Protein backbone atom coordinates (compact mmCIF):
# COMPACT_ATOMS: atom_id res chain seq x y z
CA UNK A 1 0.00 0.00 0.00
CA UNK A 2 1.13 3.52 -0.73
CA UNK A 3 1.98 6.00 1.98
CA UNK A 4 -1.47 6.93 3.27
CA UNK A 5 -0.99 10.71 3.31
CA UNK A 6 -3.14 12.55 0.75
CA UNK A 7 -4.67 16.00 0.42
CA UNK A 8 -8.23 15.71 -0.79
CA UNK A 9 -9.51 18.78 -2.58
CA UNK A 10 -13.26 19.07 -2.87
CA UNK A 11 -14.32 20.87 -6.04
CA UNK A 12 -17.92 21.10 -4.84
CA UNK A 13 -16.74 22.80 -1.62
CA UNK A 14 -14.77 25.37 -3.65
CA UNK A 15 -17.79 25.95 -5.81
CA UNK A 16 -20.12 26.25 -2.83
CA UNK A 17 -17.80 28.76 -1.14
CA UNK A 18 -17.81 30.97 -4.23
CA UNK A 19 -21.59 30.94 -4.13
CA UNK A 20 -21.37 32.00 -0.47
CA UNK A 21 -19.27 35.00 -1.53
CA UNK A 22 -22.10 35.91 -3.90
CA UNK A 23 -24.61 35.51 -1.09
CA UNK A 24 -22.68 37.83 1.21
CA UNK A 25 -21.82 40.38 -1.49
CA UNK A 26 -24.64 40.06 -4.04
CA UNK A 27 -24.00 43.34 -5.79
CA UNK A 28 -20.23 43.07 -6.16
CA UNK A 29 -18.12 41.40 -8.82
CA UNK A 30 -15.70 38.84 -7.46
CA UNK A 31 -11.95 38.59 -7.91
CA UNK A 32 -11.22 35.07 -6.67
CA UNK A 33 -7.83 35.37 -4.97
CA UNK A 34 -5.84 32.33 -6.12
CA UNK A 35 -2.29 33.44 -5.31
CA UNK A 36 0.10 31.01 -3.60
CA UNK A 37 -0.95 28.11 -5.79
CA UNK A 38 -4.60 28.72 -4.95
CA UNK A 39 -3.82 28.87 -1.21
CA UNK A 40 -2.16 25.47 -1.61
CA UNK A 41 -5.06 23.86 -3.49
CA UNK A 42 -3.56 24.11 -7.00
CA UNK A 43 -3.74 27.18 -9.24
CA UNK A 44 -5.46 25.71 -12.28
CA UNK A 45 -7.59 23.34 -10.21
CA UNK A 46 -9.15 26.18 -8.22
CA UNK A 47 -9.42 28.44 -11.27
CA UNK A 48 -11.50 25.69 -12.87
CA UNK A 49 -13.68 25.38 -9.78
CA UNK A 50 -14.08 29.18 -9.75
CA UNK A 51 -14.68 29.55 -13.47
CA UNK A 52 -17.82 31.58 -12.67
CA UNK A 53 -15.71 34.19 -10.86
CA UNK A 54 -15.59 37.61 -12.51
CA UNK A 55 -11.82 37.70 -12.24
CA UNK A 56 -8.74 36.14 -10.67
CA UNK A 57 -6.12 37.76 -8.45
CA UNK A 58 -2.54 36.44 -8.41
CA UNK A 59 0.94 37.91 -7.97
CA UNK A 60 2.98 37.24 -11.07
CA UNK A 61 2.86 37.35 -14.84
CA UNK A 62 3.83 33.68 -14.82
CA UNK A 63 0.62 32.77 -13.02
CA UNK A 64 -1.37 35.06 -15.30
CA UNK A 65 0.17 33.40 -18.33
CA UNK A 66 -0.73 29.93 -17.02
CA UNK A 67 -4.32 31.06 -16.59
CA UNK A 68 -4.49 32.57 -20.08
CA UNK A 69 -2.91 29.45 -21.62
CA UNK A 70 -5.52 27.33 -19.83
CA UNK A 71 -8.19 29.40 -21.56
CA UNK A 72 -9.40 31.69 -18.76
CA UNK A 73 -10.53 34.96 -20.31
CA UNK A 74 -11.75 36.97 -17.33
CA UNK A 75 -9.79 39.88 -15.81
CA UNK A 76 -6.62 38.87 -13.97
CA UNK A 77 -5.23 41.24 -11.34
CA UNK A 78 -1.60 41.29 -10.20
CA UNK A 79 -1.86 42.16 -6.50
CA UNK A 80 1.74 43.31 -6.01
CA UNK A 81 1.75 45.33 -9.19
CA UNK A 82 4.47 45.10 -11.81
CA UNK A 83 8.02 44.74 -10.56
CA UNK A 84 9.77 46.56 -13.40
CA UNK A 85 8.73 48.57 -16.45
CA UNK A 86 9.87 45.83 -18.83
CA UNK A 87 6.87 43.73 -17.74
CA UNK A 88 4.40 46.23 -19.16
CA UNK A 89 4.29 45.01 -22.79
CA UNK A 90 3.69 41.41 -21.67
CA UNK A 91 1.08 42.64 -19.23
CA UNK A 92 -0.76 44.43 -22.03
CA UNK A 93 -0.46 41.42 -24.33
CA UNK A 94 -2.05 39.12 -21.73
CA UNK A 95 -4.67 41.77 -20.90
CA UNK A 96 -3.73 41.65 -17.25
CA UNK A 97 -4.88 44.31 -14.78
CA UNK A 98 -2.28 45.59 -12.41
CA UNK A 99 -2.01 47.19 -8.99
CA UNK A 100 -0.16 50.50 -9.00
CA UNK A 101 1.14 51.22 -5.52
CA UNK A 102 4.10 53.57 -6.04
CA UNK A 103 4.89 56.74 -7.93
CA UNK A 104 7.65 55.14 -10.05
CA UNK A 105 4.97 52.88 -11.52
CA UNK A 106 2.88 55.87 -12.56
CA UNK A 107 5.87 57.31 -14.41
CA UNK A 108 6.64 53.93 -16.00
CA UNK A 109 3.08 53.57 -17.27
CA UNK A 110 3.03 57.04 -18.72
CA UNK A 111 6.32 56.34 -20.51
CA UNK A 112 5.23 52.93 -21.82
CA UNK A 113 4.58 52.28 -25.52
CA UNK A 114 1.23 50.66 -24.74
CA UNK A 115 -2.36 51.67 -24.00
CA UNK A 116 -5.52 50.11 -22.63
CA UNK A 117 -4.06 49.25 -19.23
CA UNK A 118 -6.45 48.48 -16.36
CA UNK A 119 -4.93 49.94 -13.22
CA UNK A 120 -5.97 49.24 -9.64
CA UNK A 121 -4.57 52.22 -7.77
CA UNK A 122 -3.68 51.11 -4.29
CA UNK A 123 -4.00 53.63 -1.51
CA UNK A 124 -2.23 53.19 1.81
CA UNK A 125 -4.92 53.85 4.42
CA UNK A 126 -3.02 52.44 7.39
CA UNK A 127 -1.67 49.03 6.53
CA UNK A 128 1.65 50.69 5.64
CA UNK A 129 2.66 47.93 3.30
CA UNK A 130 1.91 48.98 -0.27
CA UNK A 131 0.14 52.04 -1.56
CA UNK A 132 0.36 55.71 -2.35
CA UNK A 133 -0.43 58.22 0.39
CA UNK A 134 -4.03 59.49 0.59
CA UNK A 135 -2.77 62.99 -0.09
CA UNK A 136 -1.27 61.86 -3.41
CA UNK A 137 -4.45 60.35 -4.83
CA UNK A 138 -5.83 63.36 -6.68
CA UNK A 139 -2.49 64.16 -8.29
CA UNK A 140 -1.79 60.55 -9.31
CA UNK A 141 -5.27 60.14 -10.80
CA UNK A 142 -4.72 63.30 -12.78
CA UNK A 143 -1.29 62.18 -14.00
CA UNK A 144 -2.67 58.82 -15.11
CA UNK A 145 -5.56 60.51 -16.90
CA UNK A 146 -3.25 62.91 -18.69
CA UNK A 147 -0.88 60.08 -19.61
CA UNK A 148 -3.68 58.52 -21.68
CA UNK A 149 -2.40 54.98 -21.24
CA UNK A 150 -5.30 53.63 -19.18
CA UNK A 151 -8.51 51.92 -20.04
CA UNK A 152 -9.69 52.08 -16.44
CA UNK A 153 -8.50 53.14 -12.99
CA UNK A 154 -10.07 51.28 -10.06
CA UNK A 155 -9.46 52.68 -6.58
CA UNK A 156 -8.32 50.17 -4.03
CA UNK A 157 -7.10 49.71 -0.47
CA UNK A 158 -6.48 46.82 1.93
CA UNK A 159 -7.57 46.43 5.57
CA UNK A 160 -5.22 45.61 8.44
CA UNK A 161 -7.81 44.67 11.09
CA UNK A 162 -10.96 43.54 9.28
CA UNK A 163 -10.56 40.20 11.07
CA UNK A 164 -10.58 41.50 14.65
CA UNK A 165 -12.77 43.81 16.71
CA UNK A 166 -10.96 46.95 15.57
CA UNK A 167 -12.72 46.51 12.23
CA UNK A 168 -12.49 48.72 9.17
CA UNK A 169 -14.04 52.07 10.15
CA UNK A 170 -10.84 54.16 10.32
CA UNK A 171 -9.40 52.89 7.07
CA UNK A 172 -12.73 53.04 5.27
CA UNK A 173 -13.20 56.68 6.29
CA UNK A 174 -9.69 57.54 5.15
CA UNK A 175 -10.31 55.77 1.84
CA UNK A 176 -13.60 57.61 1.31
CA UNK A 177 -11.96 60.96 2.01
CA UNK A 178 -8.95 60.25 -0.20
CA UNK A 179 -11.08 59.15 -3.15
CA UNK A 180 -13.90 61.65 -2.75
CA UNK A 181 -14.88 63.05 -6.13
CA UNK A 182 -12.62 60.69 -8.09
CA UNK A 183 -14.22 58.71 -10.86
CA UNK A 184 -13.76 54.95 -11.08
CA UNK A 185 -14.81 51.73 -9.46
CA UNK A 186 -13.82 50.72 -5.93
CA UNK A 187 -12.28 47.47 -4.67
CA UNK A 188 -11.49 47.07 -0.97
CA UNK A 189 -12.95 43.97 0.74
CA UNK A 190 -11.02 40.82 1.65
CA UNK A 191 -12.80 37.78 3.15
CA UNK A 192 -13.15 39.29 6.62
CA UNK A 193 -14.67 42.50 5.25
CA UNK A 194 -16.99 40.55 2.94
CA UNK A 195 -18.30 38.54 5.89
CA UNK A 196 -18.65 41.31 8.48
CA UNK A 197 -18.80 44.69 6.74
CA UNK A 198 -21.27 44.97 3.85
CA UNK A 199 -20.50 48.68 3.60
CA UNK A 200 -17.08 47.73 2.16
CA UNK A 201 -18.33 45.57 -0.72
CA UNK A 202 -18.33 48.28 -3.40
CA UNK A 203 -17.79 47.23 -7.05
CA UNK A 204 -15.28 44.39 -6.65
CA UNK A 205 -14.54 42.12 -3.70
CA UNK A 206 -11.32 40.12 -3.22
CA UNK A 207 -12.06 36.93 -1.27
CA UNK A 208 -9.24 34.53 -0.53
CA UNK A 209 -9.43 32.36 2.55
CA UNK A 210 -13.22 32.06 2.62
CA UNK A 211 -13.16 30.48 -0.84
CA UNK A 212 -11.13 27.65 0.63
CA UNK A 213 -13.61 27.13 3.46
CA UNK A 214 -11.68 28.61 6.36
CA UNK A 215 -12.65 31.55 8.53
CA UNK A 216 -10.50 34.68 8.70
CA UNK A 217 -11.61 35.28 12.30
CA UNK A 218 -10.07 33.96 15.52
CA UNK A 219 -13.46 33.89 17.24
CA UNK A 220 -15.71 32.33 14.59
CA UNK A 221 -15.24 29.15 12.58
CA UNK A 222 -16.07 28.81 8.88
CA UNK A 223 -19.12 26.77 9.77
CA UNK A 224 -20.79 29.91 11.14
CA UNK A 225 -20.83 31.30 7.59
CA UNK A 226 -21.76 28.01 5.93
CA UNK A 227 -18.33 27.70 4.32
CA UNK A 228 -17.03 24.19 3.61
CA UNK A 229 -13.41 23.10 3.99
CA UNK A 230 -11.98 22.50 0.52
CA UNK A 231 -8.85 20.66 1.68
CA UNK A 232 -8.83 17.61 3.91
CA UNK A 233 -5.40 16.31 4.83
CA UNK A 234 -5.83 12.59 5.44
CA UNK A 235 -3.38 9.96 6.53
CA UNK A 236 -3.25 6.76 8.55
CA UNK A 237 -1.49 5.03 11.43
CA UNK A 238 1.78 3.33 10.52
CA UNK A 239 2.45 1.88 13.96
CA UNK A 240 1.17 1.72 17.51
CA UNK A 241 3.30 1.88 20.65
CA UNK A 242 2.21 0.84 24.11
CA UNK A 243 4.15 2.98 26.54
CA UNK A 244 4.48 2.97 30.32
CA UNK A 245 4.66 5.78 32.85
CA UNK A 246 7.82 7.89 32.36
CA UNK A 247 8.36 6.62 28.79
CA UNK A 248 8.94 9.47 26.33
CA UNK A 249 7.80 10.03 22.74
CA UNK A 250 9.76 11.52 19.85
CA UNK A 251 12.73 13.84 19.41
CA UNK A 252 13.92 15.60 22.51
CA UNK A 253 11.70 13.33 24.64
CA UNK A 254 9.57 16.44 25.11
CA UNK A 255 6.50 14.34 25.95
CA UNK A 256 6.76 12.00 28.92
CA UNK A 257 3.82 9.73 29.80
CA UNK A 258 2.54 9.85 33.36
CA UNK A 259 0.44 6.71 32.89
CA UNK A 260 0.39 3.73 30.56
CA UNK A 261 -0.95 4.78 27.18
CA UNK A 262 -1.23 3.82 23.51
CA UNK A 263 0.47 6.03 20.99
CA UNK A 264 -0.27 6.05 17.26
CA UNK A 265 2.37 7.04 14.69
CA UNK A 266 0.90 9.00 11.77
CA UNK A 267 2.43 9.28 8.31
CA UNK A 268 2.64 13.09 8.22
CA UNK A 269 5.42 15.41 9.27
CA UNK A 270 6.74 18.90 8.81
CA UNK A 271 8.16 18.03 5.38
CA UNK A 272 4.55 17.47 4.33
CA UNK A 273 3.53 20.90 5.54
CA UNK A 274 2.31 20.00 9.01
CA UNK A 275 3.60 22.70 11.37
CA UNK A 276 6.59 21.57 13.43
CA UNK A 277 5.70 24.10 16.11
CA UNK A 278 2.35 22.34 16.80
CA UNK A 279 2.72 21.43 20.48
CA UNK A 280 1.49 18.39 22.36
CA UNK A 281 -2.29 18.75 22.48
CA UNK A 282 -2.88 19.91 18.91
CA UNK A 283 -6.22 18.41 17.78
CA UNK A 284 -6.30 15.50 15.32
CA UNK A 285 -8.95 12.92 14.31
CA UNK A 286 -8.30 9.17 14.46
CA UNK A 287 -11.12 6.89 13.35
CA UNK A 288 -13.22 10.06 13.25
CA UNK A 289 -12.62 10.67 16.93
CA UNK A 290 -10.91 13.76 18.22
CA UNK A 291 -7.66 13.31 20.09
CA UNK A 292 -4.32 15.15 20.42
CA UNK A 293 -0.79 15.05 19.10
CA UNK A 294 1.97 14.14 21.55
CA UNK A 295 5.62 15.14 21.45
CA UNK A 296 7.50 16.90 18.68
CA UNK A 297 6.45 16.68 15.05
CA UNK A 298 9.18 14.92 13.03
CA UNK A 299 9.99 15.45 9.38
CA UNK A 300 7.86 12.53 8.19
CA UNK A 301 5.80 11.45 11.18
CA UNK A 302 3.95 12.63 14.24
CA UNK A 303 2.52 10.85 17.26
CA UNK A 304 -1.05 10.86 18.58
CA UNK A 305 -2.72 9.77 21.79
CA UNK A 306 -4.89 6.65 21.32
CA UNK A 307 -5.77 6.22 24.99
CA UNK A 308 -9.47 6.93 24.41
CA UNK A 309 -9.69 5.24 21.01
CA UNK A 310 -9.25 1.54 21.82
CA UNK A 311 -10.43 0.46 18.37
CA UNK A 312 -7.63 2.36 16.61
CA UNK A 313 -4.77 0.34 15.21
CA UNK A 314 -2.33 0.21 12.33
CA UNK A 315 -4.13 1.45 9.23
CA UNK A 316 -6.70 3.52 11.11
CA UNK A 317 -7.67 6.66 9.21
CA UNK A 318 -6.41 10.02 10.45
CA UNK A 319 -7.54 13.53 9.58
CA UNK A 320 -4.93 16.23 10.19
CA UNK A 321 -7.34 19.00 9.16
CA UNK A 322 -10.39 19.57 6.98
CA UNK A 323 -13.51 17.43 7.09
CA UNK A 324 -14.54 17.25 10.76
CA UNK A 325 -11.55 19.24 12.03
CA UNK A 326 -11.37 22.91 11.00
CA UNK A 327 -7.90 23.92 9.84
CA UNK A 328 -8.39 27.11 11.89
CA UNK A 329 -8.34 25.03 15.10
CA UNK A 330 -5.16 23.20 14.17
CA UNK A 331 -3.57 26.50 13.18
CA UNK A 332 -4.60 28.19 16.42
CA UNK A 333 -3.12 25.32 18.46
CA UNK A 334 0.12 25.71 16.50
CA UNK A 335 0.21 29.49 17.02
CA UNK A 336 -0.47 30.37 13.42
CA UNK A 337 -3.36 30.91 10.99
CA UNK A 338 -5.10 28.63 8.51
CA UNK A 339 -3.56 30.57 5.61
CA UNK A 340 -0.08 29.41 6.57
CA UNK A 341 -1.04 25.75 6.93
CA UNK A 342 -2.93 25.59 3.64
CA UNK A 343 -0.27 27.38 1.61
CA UNK A 344 2.50 25.26 3.18
CA UNK A 345 1.13 21.95 1.88
CA UNK A 346 4.26 20.32 0.47
CA UNK A 347 4.57 19.33 -3.19
CA UNK A 348 5.38 15.76 -2.11
CA UNK A 349 1.83 15.26 -0.77
CA UNK A 350 -0.33 13.56 -3.41
CA UNK A 351 -3.55 15.41 -4.19
CA UNK A 352 -6.84 13.63 -4.76
CA UNK A 353 -9.48 15.68 -6.48
CA UNK A 354 -12.97 15.04 -5.16
CA UNK A 355 -16.14 15.96 -7.07
C1 LIG B 1 -4.37 37.93 -0.25
C2 LIG B 1 -5.14 39.17 -0.48
C3 LIG B 1 -6.55 39.17 -0.38
C4 LIG B 1 -7.34 37.99 0.12
O1 LIG B 1 -7.35 38.02 1.52
P1 LIG B 1 -8.20 36.94 2.38
O2 LIG B 1 -8.00 37.38 3.79
O3 LIG B 1 -7.57 35.61 2.10
O4 LIG B 1 -9.59 37.03 1.91
C5 LIG B 1 -7.22 40.32 -0.74
N1 LIG B 1 -6.55 41.43 -1.11
C6 LIG B 1 -5.21 41.48 -1.18
C7 LIG B 1 -4.53 42.74 -1.59
C8 LIG B 1 -4.46 40.36 -0.84
O5 LIG B 1 -3.12 40.43 -0.89
mmCIF file of N, CA, C and O and ligand atoms in Angstrom, residues 31-35 39 57-59 77 79-80 99 122 127 129-130 156-159 162-163 187-194 205-212 214-216 339, ligand 1:
data_model
loop_
_atom_site.group_PDB
_atom_site.id
_atom_site.type_symbol
_atom_site.label_atom_id
_atom_site.label_comp_id
_atom_site.label_asym_id
_atom_site.label_seq_id
_atom_site.Cartn_x
_atom_site.Cartn_y
_atom_site.Cartn_z
ATOM 1 N N UNK A 31 -13.290 39.057 -7.558
ATOM 2 C CA UNK A 31 -11.949 38.592 -7.912
ATOM 3 C C UNK A 31 -11.625 37.425 -6.984
ATOM 4 O O UNK A 31 -11.395 37.632 -5.785
ATOM 5 N N UNK A 32 -11.626 36.207 -7.493
ATOM 6 C CA UNK A 32 -11.216 35.067 -6.672
ATOM 7 C C UNK A 32 -9.702 35.156 -6.487
ATOM 8 O O UNK A 32 -8.952 35.178 -7.461
ATOM 9 N N UNK A 33 -9.263 35.255 -5.234
ATOM 10 C CA UNK A 33 -7.829 35.372 -4.971
ATOM 11 C C UNK A 33 -7.235 33.963 -4.958
ATOM 12 O O UNK A 33 -7.567 33.143 -4.106
ATOM 13 N N UNK A 34 -6.400 33.683 -5.954
ATOM 14 C CA UNK A 34 -5.844 32.326 -6.124
ATOM 15 C C UNK A 34 -4.323 32.361 -6.145
ATOM 16 O O UNK A 34 -3.681 31.507 -6.743
ATOM 17 N N UNK A 35 -3.754 33.371 -5.471
ATOM 18 C CA UNK A 35 -2.292 33.437 -5.308
ATOM 19 C C UNK A 35 -1.815 32.232 -4.487
ATOM 20 O O UNK A 35 -2.625 31.489 -3.919
ATOM 21 N N UNK A 39 -3.902 29.139 -2.658
ATOM 22 C CA UNK A 39 -3.822 28.875 -1.215
ATOM 23 C C UNK A 39 -3.490 27.398 -0.960
ATOM 24 O O UNK A 39 -4.030 26.763 -0.035
ATOM 25 N N UNK A 57 -7.225 36.946 -8.957
ATOM 26 C CA UNK A 57 -6.124 37.757 -8.446
ATOM 27 C C UNK A 57 -4.952 36.848 -8.103
ATOM 28 O O UNK A 57 -5.108 35.858 -7.382
ATOM 29 N N UNK A 58 -3.779 37.193 -8.640
ATOM 30 C CA UNK A 58 -2.543 36.443 -8.413
ATOM 31 C C UNK A 58 -1.411 37.453 -8.198
ATOM 32 O O UNK A 58 -1.673 38.656 -8.069
ATOM 33 N N UNK A 59 -0.177 36.986 -8.176
ATOM 34 C CA UNK A 59 0.937 37.909 -7.968
ATOM 35 C C UNK A 59 1.760 38.165 -9.220
ATOM 36 O O UNK A 59 2.254 39.268 -9.426
ATOM 37 N N UNK A 77 -5.838 40.101 -12.030
ATOM 38 C CA UNK A 77 -5.226 41.240 -11.341
ATOM 39 C C UNK A 77 -3.934 40.800 -10.658
ATOM 40 O O UNK A 77 -3.929 39.806 -9.930
ATOM 41 N N UNK A 79 -1.662 41.465 -7.782
ATOM 42 C CA UNK A 79 -1.864 42.164 -6.503
ATOM 43 C C UNK A 79 -0.648 42.943 -6.018
ATOM 44 O O UNK A 79 -0.790 43.874 -5.228
ATOM 45 N N UNK A 80 0.552 42.548 -6.433
ATOM 46 C CA UNK A 80 1.740 43.308 -6.007
ATOM 47 C C UNK A 80 2.200 44.280 -7.083
ATOM 48 O O UNK A 80 3.292 44.838 -6.985
ATOM 49 N N UNK A 99 -2.040 46.239 -10.099
ATOM 50 C CA UNK A 99 -2.008 47.192 -8.992
ATOM 51 C C UNK A 99 -0.890 48.197 -9.250
ATOM 52 O O UNK A 99 0.203 47.820 -9.678
ATOM 53 N N UNK A 122 -3.618 51.500 -5.691
ATOM 54 C CA UNK A 122 -3.676 51.106 -4.290
ATOM 55 C C UNK A 122 -3.301 52.267 -3.389
ATOM 56 O O UNK A 122 -2.255 52.892 -3.555
ATOM 57 N N UNK A 127 -2.364 50.319 6.493
ATOM 58 C CA UNK A 127 -1.669 49.033 6.530
ATOM 59 C C UNK A 127 -0.155 49.271 6.480
ATOM 60 O O UNK A 127 0.630 48.508 7.030
ATOM 61 N N UNK A 129 1.945 48.976 4.012
ATOM 62 C CA UNK A 129 2.663 47.927 3.301
ATOM 63 C C UNK A 129 2.872 48.442 1.883
ATOM 64 O O UNK A 129 3.926 48.937 1.555
ATOM 65 N N UNK A 130 1.815 48.401 1.063
ATOM 66 C CA UNK A 130 1.906 48.983 -0.267
ATOM 67 C C UNK A 130 0.888 50.107 -0.373
ATOM 68 O O UNK A 130 -0.153 50.080 0.270
ATOM 69 N N UNK A 156 -8.443 51.367 -4.842
ATOM 70 C CA UNK A 156 -8.316 50.166 -4.032
ATOM 71 C C UNK A 156 -7.570 50.444 -2.732
ATOM 72 O O UNK A 156 -6.719 51.332 -2.670
ATOM 73 N N UNK A 157 -7.923 49.708 -1.679
ATOM 74 C CA UNK A 157 -7.101 49.711 -0.472
ATOM 75 C C UNK A 157 -7.228 48.344 0.188
ATOM 76 O O UNK A 157 -7.955 47.476 -0.307
ATOM 77 N N UNK A 158 -6.487 48.131 1.268
ATOM 78 C CA UNK A 158 -6.482 46.820 1.932
ATOM 79 C C UNK A 158 -6.524 47.047 3.438
ATOM 80 O O UNK A 158 -5.836 47.921 3.961
ATOM 81 N N UNK A 159 -7.351 46.237 4.132
ATOM 82 C CA UNK A 159 -7.573 46.430 5.571
ATOM 83 C C UNK A 159 -6.578 45.644 6.423
ATOM 84 O O UNK A 159 -6.274 44.495 6.130
ATOM 85 N N UNK A 162 -9.580 43.951 9.579
ATOM 86 C CA UNK A 162 -10.961 43.538 9.277
ATOM 87 C C UNK A 162 -11.319 42.252 10.016
ATOM 88 O O UNK A 162 -12.490 41.941 10.201
ATOM 89 N N UNK A 163 -10.317 41.500 10.440
ATOM 90 C CA UNK A 163 -10.562 40.198 11.069
ATOM 91 C C UNK A 163 -10.637 40.273 12.588
ATOM 92 O O UNK A 163 -10.861 39.270 13.238
ATOM 93 N N UNK A 187 -12.567 48.866 -5.000
ATOM 94 C CA UNK A 187 -12.279 47.466 -4.672
ATOM 95 C C UNK A 187 -11.513 47.425 -3.359
ATOM 96 O O UNK A 187 -10.338 47.808 -3.318
ATOM 97 N N UNK A 188 -12.165 47.022 -2.281
ATOM 98 C CA UNK A 188 -11.493 47.070 -0.974
ATOM 99 C C UNK A 188 -11.611 45.805 -0.109
ATOM 100 O O UNK A 188 -10.751 45.550 0.722
ATOM 101 N N UNK A 189 -12.658 44.986 -0.284
ATOM 102 C CA UNK A 189 -12.953 43.974 0.739
ATOM 103 C C UNK A 189 -12.230 42.650 0.534
ATOM 104 O O UNK A 189 -12.297 42.048 -0.537
ATOM 105 N N UNK A 190 -11.534 42.192 1.569
ATOM 106 C CA UNK A 190 -11.015 40.824 1.653
ATOM 107 C C UNK A 190 -12.102 39.942 2.291
ATOM 108 O O UNK A 190 -13.217 40.402 2.547
ATOM 109 N N UNK A 191 -11.775 38.687 2.597
ATOM 110 C CA UNK A 191 -12.797 37.781 3.150
ATOM 111 C C UNK A 191 -13.439 38.348 4.408
ATOM 112 O O UNK A 191 -14.665 38.319 4.563
ATOM 113 N N UNK A 192 -12.606 38.821 5.341
ATOM 114 C CA UNK A 192 -13.146 39.287 6.622
ATOM 115 C C UNK A 192 -14.126 40.436 6.408
ATOM 116 O O UNK A 192 -15.198 40.482 7.024
ATOM 117 N N UNK A 193 -13.782 41.361 5.516
ATOM 118 C CA UNK A 193 -14.673 42.495 5.252
ATOM 119 C C UNK A 193 -15.936 42.036 4.527
ATOM 120 O O UNK A 193 -17.035 42.539 4.791
ATOM 121 N N UNK A 194 -15.802 41.078 3.635
ATOM 122 C CA UNK A 194 -16.986 40.549 2.939
ATOM 123 C C UNK A 194 -17.968 39.977 3.958
ATOM 124 O O UNK A 194 -19.179 40.215 3.888
ATOM 125 N N UNK A 205 -15.072 42.666 -4.953
ATOM 126 C CA UNK A 205 -14.539 42.122 -3.701
ATOM 127 C C UNK A 205 -13.377 41.181 -4.021
ATOM 128 O O UNK A 205 -13.257 40.684 -5.144
ATOM 129 N N UNK A 206 -12.522 40.938 -3.014
ATOM 130 C CA UNK A 206 -11.316 40.119 -3.222
ATOM 131 C C UNK A 206 -11.230 39.007 -2.172
ATOM 132 O O UNK A 206 -10.364 39.021 -1.303
ATOM 133 N N UNK A 207 -12.108 38.015 -2.258
ATOM 134 C CA UNK A 207 -12.059 36.932 -1.270
ATOM 135 C C UNK A 207 -10.912 35.977 -1.538
ATOM 136 O O UNK A 207 -10.647 35.611 -2.678
ATOM 137 N N UNK A 208 -10.236 35.590 -0.460
ATOM 138 C CA UNK A 208 -9.235 34.535 -0.531
ATOM 139 C C UNK A 208 -9.667 33.395 0.370
ATOM 140 O O UNK A 208 -10.384 32.487 -0.031
ATOM 141 N N UNK A 209 -9.298 33.492 1.631
ATOM 142 C CA UNK A 209 -9.426 32.361 2.553
ATOM 143 C C UNK A 209 -10.837 31.777 2.607
ATOM 144 O O UNK A 209 -11.009 30.563 2.726
ATOM 145 N N UNK A 210 -11.864 32.614 2.511
ATOM 146 C CA UNK A 210 -13.222 32.061 2.619
ATOM 147 C C UNK A 210 -13.555 31.128 1.455
ATOM 148 O O UNK A 210 -14.338 30.197 1.592
ATOM 149 N N UNK A 211 -12.921 31.359 0.308
ATOM 150 C CA UNK A 211 -13.161 30.479 -0.839
ATOM 151 C C UNK A 211 -12.676 29.062 -0.573
ATOM 152 O O UNK A 211 -13.146 28.106 -1.191
ATOM 153 N N UNK A 212 -11.706 28.962 0.331
ATOM 154 C CA UNK A 212 -11.129 27.648 0.628
ATOM 155 C C UNK A 212 -11.796 27.016 1.854
ATOM 156 O O UNK A 212 -11.403 25.945 2.299
ATOM 157 N N UNK A 214 -12.193 28.316 5.021
ATOM 158 C CA UNK A 214 -11.682 28.614 6.361
ATOM 159 C C UNK A 214 -12.112 30.028 6.741
ATOM 160 O O UNK A 214 -12.343 30.877 5.882
ATOM 161 N N UNK A 215 -12.218 30.247 8.044
ATOM 162 C CA UNK A 215 -12.655 31.549 8.530
ATOM 163 C C UNK A 215 -11.454 32.461 8.744
ATOM 164 O O UNK A 215 -10.422 32.019 9.229
ATOM 165 N N UNK A 216 -11.597 33.744 8.418
ATOM 166 C CA UNK A 216 -10.501 34.678 8.703
ATOM 167 C C UNK A 216 -10.462 35.124 10.168
ATOM 168 O O UNK A 216 -9.523 35.800 10.575
ATOM 169 N N UNK A 339 -4.223 30.188 6.858
ATOM 170 C CA UNK A 339 -3.563 30.569 5.607
ATOM 171 C C UNK A 339 -2.182 29.904 5.501
ATOM 172 O O UNK A 339 -1.783 29.435 4.446
HETATM 173 C C1 LIG B 1 -4.367 37.925 -0.254
HETATM 174 C C2 LIG B 1 -5.139 39.169 -0.475
HETATM 175 C C3 LIG B 1 -6.547 39.170 -0.381
HETATM 176 C C4 LIG B 1 -7.340 37.985 0.122
HETATM 177 O O1 LIG B 1 -7.352 38.016 1.525
HETATM 178 P P1 LIG B 1 -8.202 36.945 2.383
HETATM 179 O O2 LIG B 1 -7.996 37.378 3.790
HETATM 180 O O3 LIG B 1 -7.572 35.609 2.100
HETATM 181 O O4 LIG B 1 -9.593 37.031 1.913
HETATM 182 C C5 LIG B 1 -7.222 40.324 -0.737
HETATM 183 N N1 LIG B 1 -6.545 41.433 -1.109
HETATM 184 C C6 LIG B 1 -5.208 41.484 -1.183
HETATM 185 C C7 LIG B 1 -4.527 42.737 -1.590
HETATM 186 C C8 LIG B 1 -4.458 40.361 -0.840
HETATM 187 O O5 LIG B 1 -3.122 40.425 -0.889
#
